[in-house]
C-alpha positions as YAML, in Angstrom:
chain: A
units: angstrom
residues:
- id: 1
  name: UNK
  ca: [130.46, 23.91, 162.71]
- id: 2
  name: UNK
  ca: [127.02, 24.68, 164.06]
- id: 3
  name: UNK
  ca: [123.57, 23.28, 163.44]
- id: 4
  name: UNK
  ca: [120.26, 24.98, 162.78]
- id: 5
  name: UNK
  ca: [117.10, 23.37, 164.07]
- id: 6
  name: UNK
  ca: [114.95, 23.84, 161.01]
- id: 7
  name: UNK
  ca: [115.26, 27.63, 160.83]
- id: 8
  name: UNK
  ca: [117.97, 29.84, 159.33]
- id: 9
  name: UNK
  ca: [117.14, 32.44, 162.00]
- id: 10
  name: UNK
  ca: [118.19, 30.29, 164.97]
- id: 11
  name: UNK
  ca: [121.51, 28.69, 165.80]
- id: 12
  name: UNK
  ca: [122.44, 25.91, 168.18]
- id: 13
  name: UNK
  ca: [124.84, 27.06, 170.87]
- id: 14
  name: UNK
  ca: [126.16, 26.24, 174.31]
- id: 15
  name: UNK
  ca: [126.91, 28.94, 176.91]
- id: 16
  name: UNK
  ca: [130.35, 28.83, 178.51]
- id: 17
  name: UNK
  ca: [131.73, 30.79, 181.46]
- id: 18
  name: UNK
  ca: [135.46, 31.11, 182.23]
- id: 19
  name: UNK
  ca: [135.12, 32.57, 185.71]
- id: 20
  name: UNK
  ca: [132.62, 31.73, 188.43]
- id: 21
  name: UNK
  ca: [130.60, 34.91, 187.88]
- id: 22
  name: UNK
  ca: [132.04, 35.92, 184.53]
- id: 23
  name: UNK
  ca: [130.19, 36.75, 181.36]
- id: 24
  name: UNK
  ca: [128.61, 33.87, 179.43]
- id: 25
  name: UNK
  ca: [129.90, 33.40, 175.88]
- id: 26
  name: UNK
  ca: [128.27, 31.33, 173.15]
- id: 27
  name: UNK
  ca: [130.13, 28.55, 171.35]
- id: 28
  name: UNK
  ca: [129.12, 26.06, 168.70]
- id: 29
  name: UNK
  ca: [128.69, 22.61, 170.29]
- id: 30
  name: UNK
  ca: [129.18, 20.88, 166.93]
- id: 31
  name: UNK
  ca: [128.68, 17.13, 167.40]
- id: 32
  name: UNK
  ca: [128.74, 17.31, 171.20]
- id: 33
  name: UNK
  ca: [125.70, 17.01, 173.47]
- id: 34
  name: UNK
  ca: [126.71, 19.06, 176.47]
- id: 35
  name: UNK
  ca: [124.94, 19.23, 179.82]
- id: 36
  name: UNK
  ca: [125.02, 22.21, 182.20]
- id: 37
  name: UNK
  ca: [128.06, 22.45, 184.50]
- id: 38
  name: UNK
  ca: [130.21, 20.38, 182.13]
- id: 39
  name: UNK
  ca: [133.90, 21.37, 181.86]
- id: 40
  name: UNK
  ca: [134.79, 22.00, 178.20]
- id: 41
  name: UNK
  ca: [137.78, 23.03, 176.11]
- id: 42
  name: UNK
  ca: [136.93, 25.78, 173.60]
- id: 43
  name: UNK
  ca: [138.65, 27.88, 170.99]
- id: 44
  name: UNK
  ca: [138.77, 31.62, 171.78]
- id: 45
  name: UNK
  ca: [140.51, 34.68, 170.40]
- id: 46
  name: UNK
  ca: [143.18, 34.13, 173.08]
- id: 47
  name: UNK
  ca: [143.70, 30.51, 172.11]
- id: 48
  name: UNK
  ca: [142.56, 27.27, 173.71]
- id: 49
  name: UNK
  ca: [140.66, 27.87, 176.96]
- id: 50
  name: UNK
  ca: [139.09, 25.83, 179.76]
- id: 51
  name: UNK
  ca: [135.54, 26.77, 180.76]
- id: 52
  name: UNK
  ca: [132.35, 25.41, 182.26]
- id: 53
  name: UNK
  ca: [129.03, 25.21, 180.41]
- id: 54
  name: UNK
  ca: [126.20, 27.22, 181.95]
- id: 55
  name: UNK
  ca: [123.49, 25.35, 180.05]
- id: 56
  name: UNK
  ca: [123.05, 22.44, 177.69]
- id: 57
  name: UNK
  ca: [122.67, 22.69, 173.93]
- id: 58
  name: UNK
  ca: [120.02, 25.23, 173.02]
- id: 59
  name: UNK
  ca: [118.94, 27.40, 170.11]
- id: 60
  name: UNK
  ca: [119.04, 31.20, 170.17]
- id: 61
  name: UNK
  ca: [118.13, 33.84, 167.56]
- id: 62
  name: UNK
  ca: [121.09, 34.17, 165.22]
- id: 63
  name: UNK
  ca: [121.18, 37.97, 165.67]
- id: 64
  name: UNK
  ca: [122.12, 37.46, 169.36]
- id: 65
  name: UNK
  ca: [125.41, 35.82, 168.35]
- id: 66
  name: UNK
  ca: [128.53, 37.93, 168.02]
- id: 67
  name: UNK
  ca: [130.48, 36.40, 165.10]
- id: 68
  name: UNK
  ca: [132.58, 34.43, 164.70]
- id: 69
  name: UNK
  ca: [130.90, 31.57, 166.59]
- id: 70
  name: UNK
  ca: [133.89, 29.57, 167.75]
- id: 71
  name: UNK
  ca: [133.71, 25.81, 168.38]
- id: 72
  name: UNK
  ca: [133.80, 23.58, 171.43]
- id: 73
  name: UNK
  ca: [136.95, 21.52, 170.83]
- id: 74
  name: UNK
  ca: [136.06, 18.76, 173.29]
- id: 75
  name: UNK
  ca: [134.47, 17.95, 176.58]
- id: 76
  name: UNK
  ca: [137.27, 18.30, 179.15]
- id: 77
  name: UNK
  ca: [139.10, 15.08, 179.98]
- id: 78
  name: UNK
  ca: [140.55, 14.13, 183.34]
- id: 79
  name: UNK
  ca: [143.93, 15.35, 182.10]
- id: 80
  name: UNK
  ca: [142.40, 18.69, 181.06]
- id: 81
  name: UNK
  ca: [140.86, 19.17, 184.50]
- id: 82
  name: UNK
  ca: [144.16, 18.32, 186.20]
- id: 83
  name: UNK
  ca: [145.98, 20.78, 183.97]
- id: 84
  name: UNK
  ca: [143.46, 23.51, 184.80]
- id: 85
  name: UNK
  ca: [143.91, 22.84, 188.53]
- id: 86
  name: UNK
  ca: [147.68, 22.97, 188.08]
- id: 87
  name: UNK
  ca: [147.33, 26.32, 186.30]
- id: 88
  name: UNK
  ca: [145.35, 27.67, 189.26]
- id: 89
  name: UNK
  ca: [148.27, 26.86, 191.53]
- id: 90
  name: UNK
  ca: [150.73, 28.42, 189.05]
- id: 91
  name: UNK
  ca: [148.61, 31.58, 189.02]
- id: 92
  name: UNK
  ca: [148.96, 31.95, 192.80]
- id: 93
  name: UNK
  ca: [152.74, 31.77, 192.50]
- id: 94
  name: UNK
  ca: [152.72, 34.19, 189.55]
- id: 95
  name: UNK
  ca: [150.64, 36.66, 191.58]
- id: 96
  name: UNK
  ca: [153.18, 36.66, 194.42]
- id: 97
  name: UNK
  ca: [156.10, 37.10, 192.03]
- id: 98
  name: UNK
  ca: [154.41, 39.97, 190.21]
- id: 99
  name: UNK
  ca: [153.57, 41.66, 193.51]
- id: 100
  name: UNK
  ca: [157.25, 41.57, 194.46]
- id: 101
  name: UNK
  ca: [158.32, 42.94, 191.08]
- id: 102
  name: UNK
  ca: [155.84, 45.80, 191.37]
- id: 103
  name: UNK
  ca: [157.43, 46.77, 194.68]
- id: 104
  name: UNK
  ca: [160.90, 46.52, 193.15]
- id: 105
  name: UNK
  ca: [159.90, 48.88, 190.34]
- id: 106
  name: UNK
  ca: [158.04, 51.19, 192.77]
- id: 107
  name: UNK
  ca: [154.94, 51.33, 190.55]
- id: 108
  name: UNK
  ca: [151.69, 52.95, 191.73]
- id: 109
  name: UNK
  ca: [149.42, 50.05, 190.84]
- id: 110
  name: UNK
  ca: [147.30, 47.51, 192.69]
- id: 111
  name: UNK
  ca: [147.59, 43.91, 191.50]
- id: 112
  name: UNK
  ca: [144.19, 42.22, 191.43]
- id: 113
  name: UNK
  ca: [144.62, 38.80, 189.83]
- id: 114
  name: UNK
  ca: [146.83, 36.59, 187.66]
- id: 115
  name: UNK
  ca: [145.54, 34.24, 184.98]
- id: 116
  name: UNK
  ca: [147.21, 31.69, 182.71]
- id: 117
  name: UNK
  ca: [145.66, 30.68, 179.42]
- id: 118
  name: UNK
  ca: [144.94, 26.95, 179.36]
- id: 119
  name: UNK
  ca: [147.86, 26.22, 177.04]
- id: 120
  name: UNK
  ca: [150.21, 28.42, 179.15]
- id: 121
  name: UNK
  ca: [151.06, 30.50, 176.09]
- id: 122
  name: UNK
  ca: [150.10, 33.71, 177.88]
- id: 123
  name: UNK
  ca: [150.08, 34.98, 181.46]
- id: 124
  name: UNK
  ca: [147.72, 37.87, 182.19]
- id: 125
  name: UNK
  ca: [147.91, 40.19, 185.19]
- id: 126
  name: UNK
  ca: [144.94, 42.38, 186.11]
- id: 127
  name: UNK
  ca: [145.59, 45.58, 188.01]
- id: 128
  name: UNK
  ca: [143.94, 48.85, 188.97]
- id: 129
  name: UNK
  ca: [145.54, 52.28, 189.17]
- id: 130
  name: UNK
  ca: [144.41, 55.90, 189.42]
- id: 131
  name: UNK
  ca: [146.17, 56.88, 186.22]
- id: 132
  name: UNK
  ca: [148.33, 55.51, 183.45]
- id: 133
  name: UNK
  ca: [151.23, 53.30, 184.50]
- id: 134
  name: UNK
  ca: [154.46, 52.79, 182.54]
- id: 135
  name: UNK
  ca: [154.94, 49.07, 183.10]
- id: 136
  name: UNK
  ca: [157.22, 48.28, 180.17]
- id: 137
  name: UNK
  ca: [160.20, 47.38, 182.37]
- id: 138
  name: UNK
  ca: [157.92, 45.31, 184.60]
- id: 139
  name: UNK
  ca: [156.73, 43.30, 181.59]
- id: 140
  name: UNK
  ca: [160.32, 42.60, 180.52]
- id: 141
  name: UNK
  ca: [161.17, 41.50, 184.05]
- id: 142
  name: UNK
  ca: [158.17, 39.18, 184.26]
- id: 143
  name: UNK
  ca: [158.83, 37.70, 180.81]
- id: 144
  name: UNK
  ca: [162.37, 36.78, 181.87]
- id: 145
  name: UNK
  ca: [160.99, 34.98, 184.93]
- id: 146
  name: UNK
  ca: [158.04, 33.11, 183.40]
- id: 147
  name: UNK
  ca: [159.35, 32.76, 179.82]
- id: 148
  name: UNK
  ca: [155.95, 33.20, 178.24]
- id: 149
  name: UNK
  ca: [153.93, 36.06, 176.78]
- id: 150
  name: UNK
  ca: [152.98, 38.61, 179.44]
- id: 151
  name: UNK
  ca: [149.97, 40.90, 179.30]
- id: 152
  name: UNK
  ca: [149.08, 43.52, 181.92]
- id: 153
  name: UNK
  ca: [145.49, 44.66, 181.79]
- id: 154
  name: UNK
  ca: [144.20, 47.68, 183.70]
- id: 155
  name: UNK
  ca: [140.63, 47.27, 184.96]
- id: 156
  name: UNK
  ca: [138.05, 49.62, 186.45]
- id: 157
  name: UNK
  ca: [136.98, 49.79, 190.06]
- id: 158
  name: UNK
  ca: [133.75, 47.83, 189.46]
- id: 159
  name: UNK
  ca: [135.67, 44.98, 187.84]
- id: 160
  name: UNK
  ca: [138.08, 45.08, 190.77]
- id: 161
  name: UNK
  ca: [135.20, 44.61, 193.22]
- id: 162
  name: UNK
  ca: [133.83, 41.75, 191.09]
- id: 163
  name: UNK
  ca: [137.17, 39.92, 191.07]
- id: 164
  name: UNK
  ca: [138.05, 40.46, 194.72]
- id: 165
  name: UNK
  ca: [134.58, 40.02, 196.23]
- id: 166
  name: UNK
  ca: [133.47, 41.26, 199.63]
- id: 167
  name: UNK
  ca: [130.44, 42.05, 201.77]
- id: 168
  name: UNK
  ca: [128.02, 44.81, 200.79]
- id: 169
  name: UNK
  ca: [126.20, 47.21, 203.13]
- id: 170
  name: UNK
  ca: [123.25, 44.79, 203.02]
- id: 171
  name: UNK
  ca: [125.41, 42.21, 204.80]
- id: 172
  name: UNK
  ca: [125.48, 39.85, 201.82]
- id: 173
  name: UNK
  ca: [128.32, 39.04, 199.38]
- id: 174
  name: UNK
  ca: [128.62, 41.44, 196.45]
- id: 175
  name: UNK
  ca: [126.05, 40.77, 193.72]
- id: 176
  name: UNK
  ca: [128.74, 41.26, 191.08]
- id: 177
  name: UNK
  ca: [130.92, 38.54, 192.58]
- id: 178
  name: UNK
  ca: [128.11, 36.02, 193.15]
- id: 179
  name: UNK
  ca: [125.58, 36.08, 190.32]
- id: 180
  name: UNK
  ca: [125.77, 39.20, 188.11]
- id: 181
  name: UNK
  ca: [127.55, 38.33, 184.88]
- id: 182
  name: UNK
  ca: [127.32, 41.85, 183.44]
- id: 183
  name: UNK
  ca: [127.18, 45.35, 184.89]
- id: 184
  name: UNK
  ca: [123.88, 47.05, 184.07]
- id: 185
  name: UNK
  ca: [123.79, 50.82, 183.65]
- id: 186
  name: UNK
  ca: [122.75, 52.51, 186.90]
- id: 187
  name: UNK
  ca: [121.79, 56.19, 187.21]
- id: 188
  name: UNK
  ca: [120.91, 58.64, 189.97]
- id: 189
  name: UNK
  ca: [117.43, 58.88, 188.43]
- id: 190
  name: UNK
  ca: [116.78, 55.32, 189.64]
- id: 191
  name: UNK
  ca: [117.42, 56.38, 193.22]
- id: 192
  name: UNK
  ca: [115.24, 59.48, 192.86]
- id: 193
  name: UNK
  ca: [112.25, 57.62, 191.48]
- id: 194
  name: UNK
  ca: [112.45, 55.00, 194.24]
- id: 195
  name: UNK
  ca: [112.51, 57.83, 196.83]
- id: 196
  name: UNK
  ca: [115.89, 56.73, 198.15]
- id: 197
  name: UNK
  ca: [118.29, 59.01, 199.95]
- id: 198
  name: UNK
  ca: [120.55, 60.84, 197.52]
- id: 199
  name: UNK
  ca: [123.37, 60.68, 200.06]
- id: 200
  name: UNK
  ca: [126.16, 59.09, 198.02]
- id: 201
  name: UNK
  ca: [127.34, 57.08, 201.03]
- id: 202
  name: UNK
  ca: [123.94, 55.36, 201.22]
- id: 203
  name: UNK
  ca: [123.43, 54.54, 197.54]
- id: 204
  name: UNK
  ca: [127.01, 53.67, 196.58]
- id: 205
  name: UNK
  ca: [128.58, 50.24, 196.83]
- id: 206
  name: UNK
  ca: [131.97, 49.40, 198.28]
- id: 207
  name: UNK
  ca: [133.45, 50.10, 194.84]
- id: 208
  name: UNK
  ca: [132.34, 53.73, 195.15]
- id: 209
  name: UNK
  ca: [129.90, 53.51, 192.24]
- id: 210
  name: UNK
  ca: [126.09, 53.52, 192.43]
- id: 211
  name: UNK
  ca: [124.83, 50.19, 193.77]
- id: 212
  name: UNK
  ca: [123.83, 47.65, 191.12]
- id: 213
  name: UNK
  ca: [120.68, 46.80, 193.11]
- id: 214
  name: UNK
  ca: [119.19, 50.23, 192.31]
- id: 215
  name: UNK
  ca: [118.32, 48.65, 188.98]
- id: 216
  name: UNK
  ca: [116.49, 45.60, 190.36]
- id: 217
  name: UNK
  ca: [113.09, 47.19, 191.10]
- id: 218
  name: UNK
  ca: [113.38, 50.23, 188.85]
- id: 219
  name: UNK
  ca: [111.25, 48.81, 186.05]
- id: 220
  name: UNK
  ca: [108.41, 48.09, 188.50]
- id: 221
  name: UNK
  ca: [108.63, 51.64, 189.86]
- id: 222
  name: UNK
  ca: [108.58, 53.07, 186.33]
- id: 223
  name: UNK
  ca: [105.37, 51.19, 185.54]
- id: 224
  name: UNK
  ca: [103.69, 52.18, 188.82]
- id: 225
  name: UNK
  ca: [104.75, 55.81, 188.44]
- id: 226
  name: UNK
  ca: [103.19, 55.85, 184.98]
- id: 227
  name: UNK
  ca: [99.86, 54.92, 186.60]
- id: 228
  name: UNK
  ca: [100.21, 57.30, 189.56]
- id: 229
  name: UNK
  ca: [99.40, 61.05, 189.50]
- id: 230
  name: UNK
  ca: [102.62, 62.94, 190.22]
- id: 231
  name: UNK
  ca: [103.10, 65.16, 193.24]
- id: 232
  name: UNK
  ca: [101.46, 68.53, 192.60]
- id: 233
  name: UNK
  ca: [98.53, 67.14, 190.60]
- id: 234
  name: UNK
  ca: [95.04, 68.56, 191.22]
- id: 235
  name: UNK
  ca: [92.62, 65.72, 191.83]
- id: 236
  name: UNK
  ca: [88.96, 65.26, 192.66]
- id: 237
  name: UNK
  ca: [88.19, 63.03, 195.65]
- id: 238
  name: UNK
  ca: [85.06, 62.05, 197.58]
- id: 239
  name: UNK
  ca: [86.02, 64.77, 200.07]
- id: 240
  name: UNK
  ca: [86.52, 67.48, 197.48]
- id: 241
  name: UNK
  ca: [89.31, 68.81, 195.23]
- id: 242
  name: UNK
  ca: [92.84, 68.68, 196.54]
- id: 243
  name: UNK
  ca: [96.51, 68.49, 195.61]
- id: 244
  name: UNK
  ca: [98.69, 65.38, 195.65]
- id: 245
  name: UNK
  ca: [101.31, 65.93, 198.37]
- id: 246
  name: UNK
  ca: [102.83, 62.46, 198.61]
- id: 247
  name: UNK
  ca: [102.70, 59.25, 196.61]
- id: 248
  name: UNK
  ca: [103.54, 55.62, 197.31]
- id: 249
  name: UNK
  ca: [103.72, 54.10, 193.82]
- id: 250
  name: UNK
  ca: [103.95, 50.43, 194.74]
- id: 251
  name: UNK
  ca: [100.74, 50.51, 196.82]
- id: 252
  name: UNK
  ca: [99.01, 53.14, 194.69]
- id: 253
  name: UNK
  ca: [98.26, 55.30, 197.75]
- id: 254
  name: UNK
  ca: [98.17, 59.10, 197.56]
- id: 255
  name: UNK
  ca: [98.28, 61.65, 200.36]
- id: 256
  name: UNK
  ca: [96.02, 64.51, 199.30]
- id: 257
  name: UNK
  ca: [96.12, 68.04, 200.73]
- id: 258
  name: UNK
  ca: [92.55, 69.32, 201.15]
- id: 259
  name: UNK
  ca: [91.23, 72.61, 202.54]
- id: 260
  name: UNK
  ca: [88.43, 72.33, 205.11]
- id: 261
  name: UNK
  ca: [85.61, 74.84, 205.71]
- id: 262
  name: UNK
  ca: [87.74, 76.82, 208.14]
- id: 263
  name: UNK
  ca: [90.49, 77.20, 205.54]
- id: 264
  name: UNK
  ca: [92.86, 74.76, 207.24]
- id: 265
  name: UNK
  ca: [94.92, 72.30, 205.20]
- id: 266
  name: UNK
  ca: [94.26, 68.68, 206.08]
- id: 267
  name: UNK
  ca: [95.80, 65.53, 204.64]
- id: 268
  name: UNK
  ca: [93.87, 62.40, 203.75]
- id: 269
  name: UNK
  ca: [94.89, 59.19, 201.98]
- id: 270
  name: UNK
  ca: [93.20, 57.81, 198.87]
- id: 271
  name: UNK
  ca: [93.99, 55.08, 196.41]
- id: 272
  name: UNK
  ca: [94.83, 56.39, 192.97]
- id: 273
  name: UNK
  ca: [91.93, 54.40, 191.47]
- id: 274
  name: UNK
  ca: [89.41, 56.37, 193.59]
- id: 275
  name: UNK
  ca: [90.43, 59.87, 192.46]
- id: 276
  name: UNK
  ca: [90.00, 61.78, 189.23]
- id: 277
  name: UNK
  ca: [92.96, 63.76, 187.92]
- id: 278
  name: UNK
  ca: [91.96, 67.29, 186.98]
- id: 279
  name: UNK
  ca: [95.37, 68.73, 186.19]
- id: 280
  name: UNK
  ca: [98.97, 67.53, 186.35]
- id: 281
  name: UNK
  ca: [101.87, 69.91, 187.05]
- id: 282
  name: UNK
  ca: [103.85, 71.26, 184.14]
- id: 283
  name: UNK
  ca: [107.07, 69.48, 183.40]
- id: 284
  name: UNK
  ca: [109.73, 70.39, 185.95]
- id: 285
  name: UNK
  ca: [107.24, 71.62, 188.56]
- id: 286
  name: UNK
  ca: [106.08, 68.30, 189.97]
- id: 287
  name: UNK
  ca: [108.07, 65.33, 191.25]
- id: 288
  name: UNK
  ca: [107.40, 61.80, 190.13]
- id: 289
  name: UNK
  ca: [108.94, 60.24, 193.24]
- id: 290
  name: UNK
  ca: [107.49, 60.02, 196.74]
- id: 291
  name: UNK
  ca: [107.28, 63.35, 198.54]
- id: 292
  name: UNK
  ca: [106.41, 63.60, 202.19]
- id: 293
  name: UNK
  ca: [104.01, 66.28, 203.26]
- id: 294
  name: UNK
  ca: [105.48, 68.83, 205.62]
...
């Protein structure tokens, strides 16, 4: 059951997270008034689950909800919290057992985490591997030990980094394991337009993929680049007509190549607002990112 606050286009929800930095899912609070950071028991596709609310009751546009909107069963009781804590301990034991079984079966896979559903009806193991792994015998072995449904789930290298955590090249804990709930798409174009080194070792995270932080300032760079004449543009300045040799989008400064009376090339700096663009380079000839004059 969910309530609408006066409009059929909005729905009352509460956001719930199942892992510390996991994705936030919407649930119907029903009759409950839930505050942020409240442990709750909810109904999911996997069954009954324990989670923590990320916000209190709020309304969101109905189109943002992925149906079906499942309900909050109850605010977690003391017994629910104790059961969750007990499951955490069981997961540590299950991890060690699974690790041993993987060695016994000589499987080329790296175990990342173990997770019980709240009702203990299913035990999930997350692992990474370079290719496909035939783990059918492993599943049978684990099922005979734990006597519950077993699921092995292969995850990608970015998800592995998120689950395991670590320290990035910036000296801070991984963004993905501290506050990022979703992985945004990151491309090499983002590095190019921010004039960053295209050396893969410098723009890749510990996971080996492009660093998530390339996306943080990209929108600002896009807007500033839209306002800035690209490298190769012919511009009119107070000192004459010249060519843009280098740009610094965030400050709006341009380094202009000018020719003096003796025919020598000299470089002078101007703000983009003080020059008039006469001609921009044809597509593919100029560069939108910073370019240092040689």
